DNA sequence: CTAATTTGACCACT
DNA sequence: AGTGGTCAAATTAG
């Protein structure tokens, strides 16, 4: 991958990259609006409202980036999570990346997106590789890596832990970036989108993602009942702008108060797309196969994997050590 | 039979 | 030294 090298990317460049990607995101959202309105007239007003909100937030974020010098550094990219949006990277803290036979980079030098969510599905297929009791937590932490690690070398990882305050929810932290692609899903979206907006050539390569890694396909909700989709609409009060300022955190940070909103939008979009019939993988939020009775629902396999036009395509590196940090 | 999960041990980081 | 992240053999499910 095009590693942008050491972490000394000038803030200006990062900002302009972020703005550039926001523009792509905005275009994508507009394209998506057209697409959705054509697909589902019944819920057109709803889709319209959702997209308008997203557009509004994106525009707002762009304004902030355009006028504020340090905005980019403090408000890293949304949609980054595991899908390669890397506003900045720095190898400095992980410079001694000798991962020998066993362990790779560890601990809190790594950045992640942390979200609180009620669903563990995020459009990617994960494979559990470990579980650990955590010191001050009543719940164990489960570690997952992308299923495509073996065949595509994808370095995305995440861990999942039950929320202490609300056991019905999970804390999901994403590390690394998805370098994998799920060819079975991408064509389902791209032609339609591209067809809806032939003037936007970028649509072919830069579908938008409002989620930490890809669209969280909340097909449990969207796939089973239309009413659920409406609920998501009601929930989706806060949107992309908040992701811009809060989605990235250091491992030691506490959760952003907007994490919930973050996921709501994430799920919202997933619900929209899901209800539009884009996903057709049969498995609707079911439990993936595998052993015994896992502590957490295992890998979600409904792969609605948007290929993300990254916000600030500073994707660097080739392994899970290429996390970046937001040095002040 | 294949693939995913479980689980104990190992190892790096703080 | 304690804790957390990962590995890999054993186990389980489809």
mmCIF file of C-alpha atoms (C1' of nucleotides) in Angstrom:
data_model
loop_
_atom_site.group_PDB
_atom_site.id
_atom_site.type_symbol
_atom_site.label_atom_id
_atom_site.label_comp_id
_atom_site.label_asym_id
_atom_site.label_seq_id
_atom_site.Cartn_x
_atom_site.Cartn_y
_atom_site.Cartn_z
ATOM 1 C CA UNK A 1 0.000 0.000 0.000
ATOM 2 C CA UNK A 2 1.062 3.532 -0.406
ATOM 3 C CA UNK A 3 2.581 4.174 2.877
ATOM 4 C CA UNK A 4 2.759 7.817 3.542
ATOM 5 C CA UNK A 5 5.694 7.251 5.733
ATOM 6 C CA UNK A 6 6.496 8.603 9.136
ATOM 7 C CA UNK A 7 3.955 10.477 11.107
ATOM 8 C CA UNK A 8 5.020 13.938 10.106
ATOM 9 C CA UNK A 9 2.359 14.594 7.556
ATOM 10 C CA UNK A 10 1.689 18.295 7.704
ATOM 11 C CA UNK A 11 -1.633 19.195 9.186
ATOM 12 C CA UNK A 12 -2.533 21.138 6.099
ATOM 13 C CA UNK A 13 -2.135 18.135 3.920
ATOM 14 C CA UNK A 14 -4.174 16.036 6.249
ATOM 15 C CA UNK A 15 -6.868 18.610 6.294
ATOM 16 C CA UNK A 16 -7.011 18.939 2.600
ATOM 17 C CA UNK A 17 -7.142 15.190 2.307
ATOM 18 C CA UNK A 18 -9.965 15.120 4.804
ATOM 19 C CA UNK A 19 -11.848 17.808 2.974
ATOM 20 C CA UNK A 20 -11.279 16.052 -0.264
ATOM 21 C CA UNK A 21 -12.685 12.875 1.137
ATOM 22 C CA UNK A 22 -15.579 14.671 2.677
ATOM 23 C CA UNK A 23 -16.410 15.948 -0.743
ATOM 24 C CA UNK A 24 -16.348 12.431 -2.023
ATOM 25 C CA UNK A 25 -18.531 11.380 0.868
ATOM 26 C CA UNK A 26 -20.956 14.154 0.158
ATOM 27 C CA UNK A 27 -21.155 13.204 -3.475
ATOM 28 C CA UNK A 28 -21.650 9.645 -2.484
ATOM 29 C CA UNK A 29 -24.456 10.544 -0.137
ATOM 30 C CA UNK A 30 -26.162 12.473 -2.876
ATOM 31 C CA UNK A 31 -25.767 9.575 -5.179
ATOM 32 C CA UNK A 32 -27.136 7.297 -2.549
ATOM 33 C CA UNK A 33 -30.111 9.557 -2.112
ATOM 34 C CA UNK A 34 -30.936 9.360 -5.758
ATOM 35 C CA UNK A 35 -30.491 5.669 -5.629
ATOM 36 C CA UNK A 36 -32.735 5.184 -2.632
ATOM 37 C CA UNK A 37 -35.447 7.448 -3.855
ATOM 38 C CA UNK A 38 -35.683 5.428 -6.999
ATOM 39 C CA UNK A 39 -35.757 2.198 -5.132
ATOM 40 C CA UNK A 40 -38.341 2.811 -2.528
ATOM 41 C CA UNK A 41 -40.935 5.461 -3.078
ATOM 42 C CA UNK A 42 -42.749 4.600 0.091
ATOM 43 C CA UNK A 43 -39.868 5.514 2.267
ATOM 44 C CA UNK A 44 -38.540 8.176 0.038
ATOM 45 C CA UNK A 45 -39.277 11.010 2.466
ATOM 46 C CA UNK A 46 -37.515 9.136 5.168
ATOM 47 C CA UNK A 47 -34.488 8.412 3.050
ATOM 48 C CA UNK A 48 -34.517 11.994 1.919
ATOM 49 C CA UNK A 49 -34.478 13.219 5.460
ATOM 50 C CA UNK A 50 -31.731 10.884 6.515
ATOM 51 C CA UNK A 51 -29.503 11.776 3.629
ATOM 52 C CA UNK A 52 -30.206 15.450 4.089
ATOM 53 C CA UNK A 53 -29.078 15.143 7.625
ATOM 54 C CA UNK A 54 -25.926 13.341 6.615
ATOM 55 C CA UNK A 55 -25.203 15.926 3.955
ATOM 56 C CA UNK A 56 -25.783 18.693 6.379
ATOM 57 C CA UNK A 57 -23.364 17.206 8.847
ATOM 58 C CA UNK A 58 -20.767 16.586 6.221
ATOM 59 C CA UNK A 59 -21.055 20.146 5.028
ATOM 60 C CA UNK A 60 -20.760 21.345 8.553
ATOM 61 C CA UNK A 61 -17.653 19.282 9.053
ATOM 62 C CA UNK A 62 -16.195 20.626 5.872
ATOM 63 C CA UNK A 63 -16.777 24.126 7.074
ATOM 64 C CA UNK A 64 -15.030 23.376 10.283
ATOM 65 C CA UNK A 65 -12.110 21.874 8.485
ATOM 66 C CA UNK A 66 -11.921 24.780 6.131
ATOM 67 C CA UNK A 67 -11.880 27.377 8.819
ATOM 68 C CA UNK A 68 -10.096 25.716 11.661
ATOM 69 C CA UNK A 69 -6.466 24.950 11.492
ATOM 70 C CA UNK A 70 -6.318 22.276 14.093
ATOM 71 C CA UNK A 71 -9.597 20.688 13.370
ATOM 72 C CA UNK A 72 -8.188 17.836 11.465
ATOM 73 C CA UNK A 73 -5.890 16.839 14.209
ATOM 74 C CA UNK A 74 -8.536 16.885 16.822
ATOM 75 C CA UNK A 75 -11.349 15.508 14.846
ATOM 76 C CA UNK A 76 -10.095 12.599 12.943
ATOM 77 C CA UNK A 77 -11.851 10.931 10.168
ATOM 78 C CA UNK A 78 -15.066 9.115 10.421
ATOM 79 C CA UNK A 79 -15.600 5.852 8.810
ATOM 80 C CA UNK A 80 -12.091 5.037 9.528
ATOM 81 C CA UNK A 81 -12.164 2.330 12.035
ATOM 82 C CA UNK A 82 -11.034 -0.702 10.287
ATOM 83 C CA UNK A 83 -11.436 0.288 6.754
ATOM 84 C CA UNK A 84 -8.380 2.195 6.108
ATOM 85 C CA UNK A 85 -9.287 5.777 6.591
ATOM 86 C CA UNK A 86 -6.146 7.035 8.099
ATOM 87 C CA UNK A 87 -5.933 10.705 8.738
ATOM 88 C CA UNK A 88 -2.446 10.317 9.926
ATOM 89 C CA UNK A 89 -0.066 7.669 10.807
ATOM 90 C CA UNK A 90 2.971 7.520 12.851
ATOM 91 C CA UNK A 91 5.193 4.597 13.209
ATOM 92 C CA UNK A 92 7.142 6.248 15.889
ATOM 93 C CA UNK A 93 5.375 4.755 18.795
ATOM 94 C CA UNK A 94 5.360 1.355 17.238
ATOM 95 C CA UNK A 95 8.626 1.684 15.501
ATOM 96 C CA UNK A 96 10.102 -1.399 16.999
ATOM 97 C CA UNK A 97 7.649 -3.629 15.307
ATOM 98 C CA UNK A 98 9.353 -6.916 15.622
ATOM 99 C CA UNK A 99 6.501 -9.213 15.840
ATOM 100 C CA UNK A 100 8.488 -12.391 15.747
ATOM 101 C CA UNK A 101 6.615 -15.583 15.766
ATOM 102 C CA UNK A 102 3.972 -14.885 18.220
ATOM 103 C CA UNK A 103 2.481 -11.644 19.189
ATOM 104 C CA UNK A 104 2.149 -8.566 17.135
ATOM 105 C CA UNK A 105 1.889 -5.087 18.426
ATOM 106 C CA UNK A 106 0.109 -4.792 21.686
ATOM 107 C CA UNK A 107 -1.379 -2.466 24.096
ATOM 108 C CA UNK A 108 -2.384 1.031 24.198
ATOM 109 C CA UNK A 109 -0.075 2.631 21.736
ATOM 110 C CA UNK A 110 -2.516 1.523 19.182
ATOM 111 C CA UNK A 111 -5.444 3.601 18.291
ATOM 112 C CA UNK A 112 -8.821 2.289 17.709
ATOM 113 C CA UNK A 113 -12.350 3.274 17.215
ATOM 114 C CA UNK A 114 -14.484 2.268 20.061
ATOM 115 C CA UNK A 115 -18.176 2.128 19.799
ATOM 116 C CA UNK A 116 -21.002 0.935 21.914
ATOM 117 C CA UNK A 117 -23.448 -1.038 19.961
ATOM 118 C CA UNK A 118 -26.239 -3.468 20.420
ATOM 119 C CA UNK A 119 -25.272 -5.442 17.405
ATOM 120 C CA UNK A 120 -21.935 -6.942 16.649
ATOM 121 C CA UNK A 121 -22.526 -6.905 12.980
ATOM 122 C CA UNK A 122 -20.575 -4.423 11.036
ATOM 123 C CA UNK A 123 -20.622 -5.858 7.591
ATOM 124 C CA UNK A 124 -17.424 -7.729 7.972
ATOM 125 C CA UNK A 125 -16.750 -11.306 8.729
ATOM 126 C CA UNK A 126 -14.713 -11.841 11.831
ATOM 127 C CA UNK A 127 -13.008 -14.825 13.238
ATOM 128 C CA UNK A 128 -12.520 -15.133 16.911
ATOM 129 C CA UNK A 129 -9.019 -15.888 18.001
ATOM 130 C CA UNK A 130 -9.048 -15.331 21.681
ATOM 131 C CA UNK A 131 -10.903 -14.412 24.787
ATOM 132 C CA UNK A 132 -9.577 -12.859 27.897
ATOM 133 C CA UNK A 133 -10.767 -11.908 31.300
ATOM 134 C CA UNK A 134 -10.088 -8.253 31.805
ATOM 135 C CA UNK A 135 -8.971 -6.870 35.076
ATOM 136 C CA UNK A 136 -11.609 -4.380 36.081
ATOM 137 C CA UNK A 137 -14.337 -5.715 33.975
ATOM 138 C CA UNK A 138 -16.931 -8.286 34.879
ATOM 139 C CA UNK A 139 -17.111 -9.425 31.307
ATOM 140 C CA UNK A 140 -14.480 -11.140 29.231
ATOM 141 C CA UNK A 141 -13.135 -9.590 26.120
ATOM 142 C CA UNK A 142 -13.275 -11.443 22.865
ATOM 143 C CA UNK A 143 -10.735 -10.875 20.161
ATOM 144 C CA UNK A 144 -11.516 -11.114 16.513
ATOM 145 C CA UNK A 145 -9.567 -10.764 13.353
ATOM 146 C CA UNK A 146 -10.845 -10.436 9.872
ATOM 147 C CA UNK A 147 -11.682 -13.742 8.302
ATOM 148 C CA UNK A 148 -9.772 -12.647 5.238
ATOM 149 C CA UNK A 149 -6.534 -12.458 7.103
ATOM 150 C CA UNK A 150 -5.482 -15.787 5.789
ATOM 151 C CA UNK A 151 -6.492 -15.401 2.185
ATOM 152 C CA UNK A 152 -6.088 -11.694 1.699
ATOM 153 C CA UNK A 153 -3.815 -10.738 4.476
ATOM 154 C CA UNK A 154 -6.348 -8.384 5.914
ATOM 155 C CA UNK A 155 -5.063 -6.946 9.137
ATOM 156 C CA UNK A 156 -8.269 -5.645 10.616
ATOM 157 C CA UNK A 157 -8.998 -6.672 14.132
ATOM 158 C CA UNK A 158 -11.454 -5.902 16.789
ATOM 159 C CA UNK A 159 -12.311 -6.835 20.284
ATOM 160 C CA UNK A 160 -15.712 -7.068 21.773
ATOM 161 C CA UNK A 161 -16.667 -6.694 25.346
ATOM 162 C CA UNK A 162 -19.987 -6.515 27.016
ATOM 163 C CA UNK A 163 -20.832 -3.077 28.240
ATOM 164 C CA UNK A 164 -20.533 -2.836 31.972
ATOM 165 C CA UNK A 165 -23.360 -0.431 32.413
ATOM 166 C CA UNK A 166 -25.637 -1.981 29.881
ATOM 167 C CA UNK A 167 -24.960 -5.677 29.354
ATOM 168 C CA UNK A 168 -27.318 -5.723 26.437
ATOM 169 C CA UNK A 169 -24.831 -3.643 24.538
ATOM 170 C CA UNK A 170 -21.297 -4.310 23.501
ATOM 171 C CA UNK A 171 -18.214 -2.253 23.364
ATOM 172 C CA UNK A 172 -16.496 -2.889 20.101
ATOM 173 C CA UNK A 173 -13.036 -1.609 19.379
ATOM 174 C CA UNK A 174 -11.518 -1.763 15.965
ATOM 175 C CA UNK A 175 -7.854 -1.982 15.185
ATOM 176 C CA UNK A 176 -6.054 -2.043 11.937
ATOM 177 C CA UNK A 177 -7.667 -1.616 8.641
ATOM 178 C CA UNK A 178 -9.500 -3.803 6.261
ATOM 179 C CA UNK A 179 -7.450 -4.472 3.232
ATOM 180 C CA UNK A 180 -9.779 -7.171 2.164
ATOM 181 C CA UNK A 181 -12.604 -6.921 -0.231
ATOM 182 C CA UNK A 182 -15.667 -8.990 -0.456
ATOM 183 C CA UNK A 183 -16.223 -9.327 -4.164
ATOM 184 C CA UNK A 184 -19.583 -10.916 -3.703
ATOM 185 C CA UNK A 185 -21.150 -7.812 -2.339
ATOM 186 C CA UNK A 186 -19.497 -4.895 -3.976
ATOM 187 C CA UNK A 187 -21.032 -5.327 -7.422
ATOM 188 C CA UNK A 188 -24.444 -5.347 -5.846
ATOM 189 C CA UNK A 189 -24.048 -1.728 -5.076
ATOM 190 C CA UNK A 190 -21.651 -0.202 -7.440
ATOM 191 C CA UNK A 191 -23.534 -0.560 -10.707
ATOM 192 C CA UNK A 192 -26.701 0.878 -9.306
ATOM 193 C CA UNK A 193 -24.987 3.769 -7.699
ATOM 194 C CA UNK A 194 -22.836 4.482 -10.636
ATOM 195 C CA UNK A 195 -25.831 4.309 -12.870
ATOM 196 C CA UNK A 196 -27.694 6.770 -10.763
ATOM 197 C CA UNK A 197 -25.016 9.328 -11.073
ATOM 198 C CA UNK A 198 -23.011 8.763 -14.181
ATOM 199 C CA UNK A 199 -21.330 12.067 -13.801
ATOM 200 C CA UNK A 200 -19.581 11.055 -10.679
ATOM 201 C CA UNK A 201 -16.752 8.874 -11.708
ATOM 202 C CA UNK A 202 -15.544 8.481 -8.208
ATOM 203 C CA UNK A 203 -18.591 6.523 -7.339
ATOM 204 C CA UNK A 204 -16.974 3.498 -8.771
ATOM 205 C CA UNK A 205 -14.247 3.480 -6.278
ATOM 206 C CA UNK A 206 -15.456 5.470 -3.393
ATOM 207 C CA UNK A 207 -18.660 4.327 -1.977
ATOM 208 C CA UNK A 208 -19.336 6.009 1.234
ATOM 209 C CA UNK A 209 -19.203 4.436 4.546
ATOM 210 C CA UNK A 210 -20.550 6.040 7.629
ATOM 211 C CA UNK A 211 -19.358 3.384 9.911
ATOM 212 C CA UNK A 212 -16.221 2.516 11.697
ATOM 213 C CA UNK A 213 -15.305 -0.147 9.270
ATOM 214 C CA UNK A 214 -18.021 -0.475 6.767
ATOM 215 C CA UNK A 215 -21.693 -0.212 6.947
ATOM 216 C CA UNK A 216 -23.073 -1.953 9.889
ATOM 217 C CA UNK A 217 -25.675 -4.020 8.321
ATOM 218 C CA UNK A 218 -28.320 -4.128 10.863
ATOM 219 C CA UNK A 219 -30.287 -6.574 8.911
ATOM 220 C CA UNK A 220 -31.947 -7.924 11.967
ATOM 221 C CA UNK A 221 -33.820 -4.729 12.044
ATOM 222 C CA UNK A 222 -33.992 -3.803 8.458
ATOM 223 C CA UNK A 223 -34.436 -7.218 7.097
ATOM 224 C CA UNK A 224 -37.232 -8.377 9.243
ATOM 225 C CA UNK A 225 -39.478 -5.453 9.795
ATOM 226 C CA UNK A 226 -39.935 -2.163 8.174
ATOM 227 C CA UNK A 227 -40.952 -0.726 11.477
ATOM 228 C CA UNK A 228 -37.510 -1.209 12.778
ATOM 229 C CA UNK A 229 -36.190 0.998 10.109
ATOM 230 C CA UNK A 230 -38.431 3.732 11.286
ATOM 231 C CA UNK A 231 -37.079 3.355 14.740
ATOM 232 C CA UNK A 232 -33.658 3.877 13.435
ATOM 233 C CA UNK A 233 -34.803 7.005 11.794
ATOM 234 C CA UNK A 234 -36.056 8.280 15.067
ATOM 235 C CA UNK A 235 -32.786 7.477 16.702
ATOM 236 C CA UNK A 236 -30.587 9.001 14.135
ATOM 237 C CA UNK A 237 -30.497 12.419 15.546
ATOM 238 C CA UNK A 238 -26.796 12.936 15.539
ATOM 239 C CA UNK A 239 -24.739 12.048 12.645
ATOM 240 C CA UNK A 240 -21.607 12.332 10.683
ATOM 241 C CA UNK A 241 -20.381 15.521 12.202
ATOM 242 C CA UNK A 242 -20.039 13.879 15.527
ATOM 243 C CA UNK A 243 -18.070 11.093 14.040
ATOM 244 C CA UNK A 244 -15.684 13.642 12.777
ATOM 245 C CA UNK A 245 -14.848 14.798 16.174
ATOM 246 C CA UNK A 246 -15.106 11.766 18.266
ATOM 247 C CA UNK A 247 -14.796 8.517 16.500
ATOM 248 C CA UNK A 248 -11.144 8.104 17.071
ATOM 249 C CA UNK A 249 -9.695 7.765 20.444
ATOM 250 C CA UNK A 250 -6.753 6.330 22.077
ATOM 251 C CA UNK A 251 -7.095 3.038 23.703
ATOM 252 C CA UNK A 252 -7.047 4.617 27.052
ATOM 253 C CA UNK A 253 -9.683 7.132 26.337
ATOM 254 C CA UNK A 254 -13.067 6.822 27.728
ATOM 255 C CA UNK A 255 -15.895 6.481 25.369
ATOM 256 C CA UNK A 256 -17.101 9.463 23.651
ATOM 257 C CA UNK A 257 -20.569 10.426 24.561
ATOM 258 C CA UNK A 258 -21.457 10.373 20.956
ATOM 259 C CA UNK A 259 -20.557 6.797 20.465
ATOM 260 C CA UNK A 260 -24.156 5.855 20.556
ATOM 261 C CA UNK A 261 -25.051 8.278 17.887
ATOM 262 C CA UNK A 262 -22.168 7.092 15.898
ATOM 263 C CA UNK A 263 -23.480 3.639 15.779
ATOM 264 C CA UNK A 264 -26.983 4.732 15.225
ATOM 265 C CA UNK A 265 -26.102 6.381 12.012
ATOM 266 C CA UNK A 266 -23.992 3.467 11.136
ATOM 267 C CA UNK A 267 -26.836 1.124 11.669
ATOM 268 C CA UNK A 268 -29.197 3.507 10.096
ATOM 269 C CA UNK A 269 -27.404 3.476 6.832
ATOM 270 C CA UNK A 270 -27.132 -0.239 7.064
ATOM 271 C CA UNK A 271 -30.823 -0.430 7.594
ATOM 272 C CA UNK A 272 -31.478 1.785 4.645
ATOM 273 C CA UNK A 273 -29.385 -0.242 2.347
ATOM 274 C CA UNK A 274 -30.616 -3.455 3.799
ATOM 275 C CA UNK A 275 -34.186 -2.516 3.305
ATOM 276 C CA UNK A 276 -33.403 -1.504 -0.184
ATOM 277 C CA UNK A 277 -32.691 -5.102 -0.855
ATOM 278 C CA UNK A 278 -29.027 -4.751 -1.402
ATOM 279 C CA UNK A 279 -28.083 -7.457 0.945
ATOM 280 C CA UNK A 280 -29.027 -10.830 -0.155
ATOM 281 C CA UNK A 281 -26.931 -13.147 1.780
ATOM 282 C CA UNK A 282 -29.582 -15.187 3.358
ATOM 283 C CA UNK A 283 -28.281 -14.876 6.829
ATOM 284 C CA UNK A 284 -30.084 -12.141 8.595
ATOM 285 C CA UNK A 285 -28.266 -11.369 11.727
ATOM 286 C CA UNK A 286 -27.962 -14.968 12.522
ATOM 287 C CA UNK A 287 -25.184 -16.570 14.343
ATOM 288 C CA UNK A 288 -22.412 -17.747 12.216
ATOM 289 C CA UNK A 289 -21.459 -21.292 12.391
ATOM 290 C CA UNK A 290 -18.750 -22.538 14.554
ATOM 291 C CA UNK A 291 -18.085 -24.019 17.850
ATOM 292 C CA UNK A 292 -19.974 -24.240 21.015
ATOM 293 C CA UNK A 293 -21.710 -21.473 22.753
ATOM 294 C CA UNK A 294 -19.633 -18.418 22.326
ATOM 295 C CA UNK A 295 -19.676 -15.678 24.825
ATOM 296 C CA UNK A 296 -20.455 -13.310 22.038
ATOM 297 C CA UNK A 297 -22.233 -13.835 18.826
ATOM 298 C CA UNK A 298 -19.563 -15.008 16.479
ATOM 299 C CA UNK A 299 -18.589 -13.540 13.233
ATOM 300 C CA UNK A 300 -21.374 -11.849 11.426
ATOM 301 C CA UNK A 301 -21.374 -13.072 7.922
ATOM 302 C CA UNK A 302 -23.786 -10.814 6.223
ATOM 303 C CA UNK A 303 -21.202 -9.031 4.281
ATOM 304 C CA UNK A 304 -22.447 -5.781 3.034
ATOM 305 C CA UNK A 305 -19.018 -4.483 2.588
ATOM 306 C CA UNK A 306 -18.798 -1.074 1.203
ATOM 307 C CA UNK A 307 -15.444 -0.287 -0.138
ATOM 308 C CA UNK A 308 -14.634 2.825 1.637
ATOM 309 C CA UNK A 309 -13.371 5.920 0.084
ATOM 310 C CA UNK A 310 -11.329 6.713 3.011
ATOM 311 C CA UNK A 311 -11.355 9.978 4.765
ATOM 312 C CA UNK A 312 -7.832 11.049 4.415
ATOM 313 C CA UNK A 313 -6.400 8.214 2.514
ATOM 314 C CA UNK A 314 -3.296 8.118 4.486
ATOM 315 C CA UNK A 315 -3.566 4.459 4.745
ATOM 316 C CA UNK A 316 -0.189 3.321 5.379
ATOM 317 C CA UNK A 317 1.479 0.230 5.974
ATOM 318 C CA UNK A 318 0.755 -3.347 5.485
ATOM 319 C CA UNK A 319 0.199 -4.907 8.780
ATOM 320 C CA UNK A 320 -1.552 -4.354 11.991
ATOM 321 C CA UNK A 321 1.165 -2.195 13.291
ATOM 322 C CA UNK A 322 0.482 0.573 10.967
ATOM 323 C CA UNK A 323 -1.830 2.266 13.294
ATOM 324 C CA UNK A 324 -1.405 5.945 13.474
ATOM 325 C CA UNK A 325 -1.732 8.185 16.391
ATOM 326 C CA UNK A 326 -3.011 11.639 16.627
ATOM 327 C CA UNK A 327 -0.076 13.330 18.016
ATOM 328 C CA UNK A 328 -0.975 16.759 19.081
ATOM 329 C "C1'" DC B 1 -14.333 -33.158 6.383
ATOM 330 C "C1'" DT B 2 -13.855 -28.375 6.875
ATOM 331 C "C1'" DA B 3 -14.081 -24.365 9.307
ATOM 332 C "C1'" DA B 4 -14.871 -21.776 13.453
ATOM 333 C "C1'" DT B 5 -14.553 -21.451 18.516
ATOM 334 C "C1'" DT B 6 -12.563 -22.450 22.964
ATOM 335 C "C1'" DT B 7 -8.967 -22.227 26.095
ATOM 336 C "C1'" DG B 8 -4.532 -22.427 28.235
ATOM 337 C "C1'" DA B 9 -0.010 -20.817 27.595
ATOM 338 C "C1'" DC B 10 3.257 -17.664 25.897
ATOM 339 C "C1'" DC B 11 5.051 -13.167 25.351
ATOM 340 C "C1'" DA B 12 5.296 -8.087 24.957
ATOM 341 C "C1'" DC B 13 4.241 -3.873 27.085
ATOM 342 C "C1'" DT B 14 3.660 -0.861 31.063
ATOM 343 C "C1'" DA C 1 5.317 -8.361 38.094
ATOM 344 C "C1'" DG C 2 0.858 -7.691 36.352
ATOM 345 C "C1'" DT C 3 -2.000 -7.204 32.496
ATOM 346 C "C1'" DG C 4 -3.468 -7.633 27.984
ATOM 347 C "C1'" DG C 5 -2.958 -9.513 23.159
ATOM 348 C "C1'" DT C 6 -1.955 -13.492 20.405
ATOM 349 C "C1'" DC C 7 -0.946 -18.231 19.250
ATOM 350 C "C1'" DA C 8 -2.125 -22.839 18.503
ATOM 351 C "C1'" DA C 9 -3.891 -27.368 19.850
ATOM 352 C "C1'" DA C 10 -8.138 -29.331 21.056
ATOM 353 C "C1'" DT C 11 -12.904 -29.230 20.558
ATOM 354 C "C1'" DT C 12 -17.259 -28.463 18.420
ATOM 355 C "C1'" DA C 13 -20.620 -27.522 14.834
ATOM 356 C "C1'" DG C 14 -22.338 -27.535 10.135
#
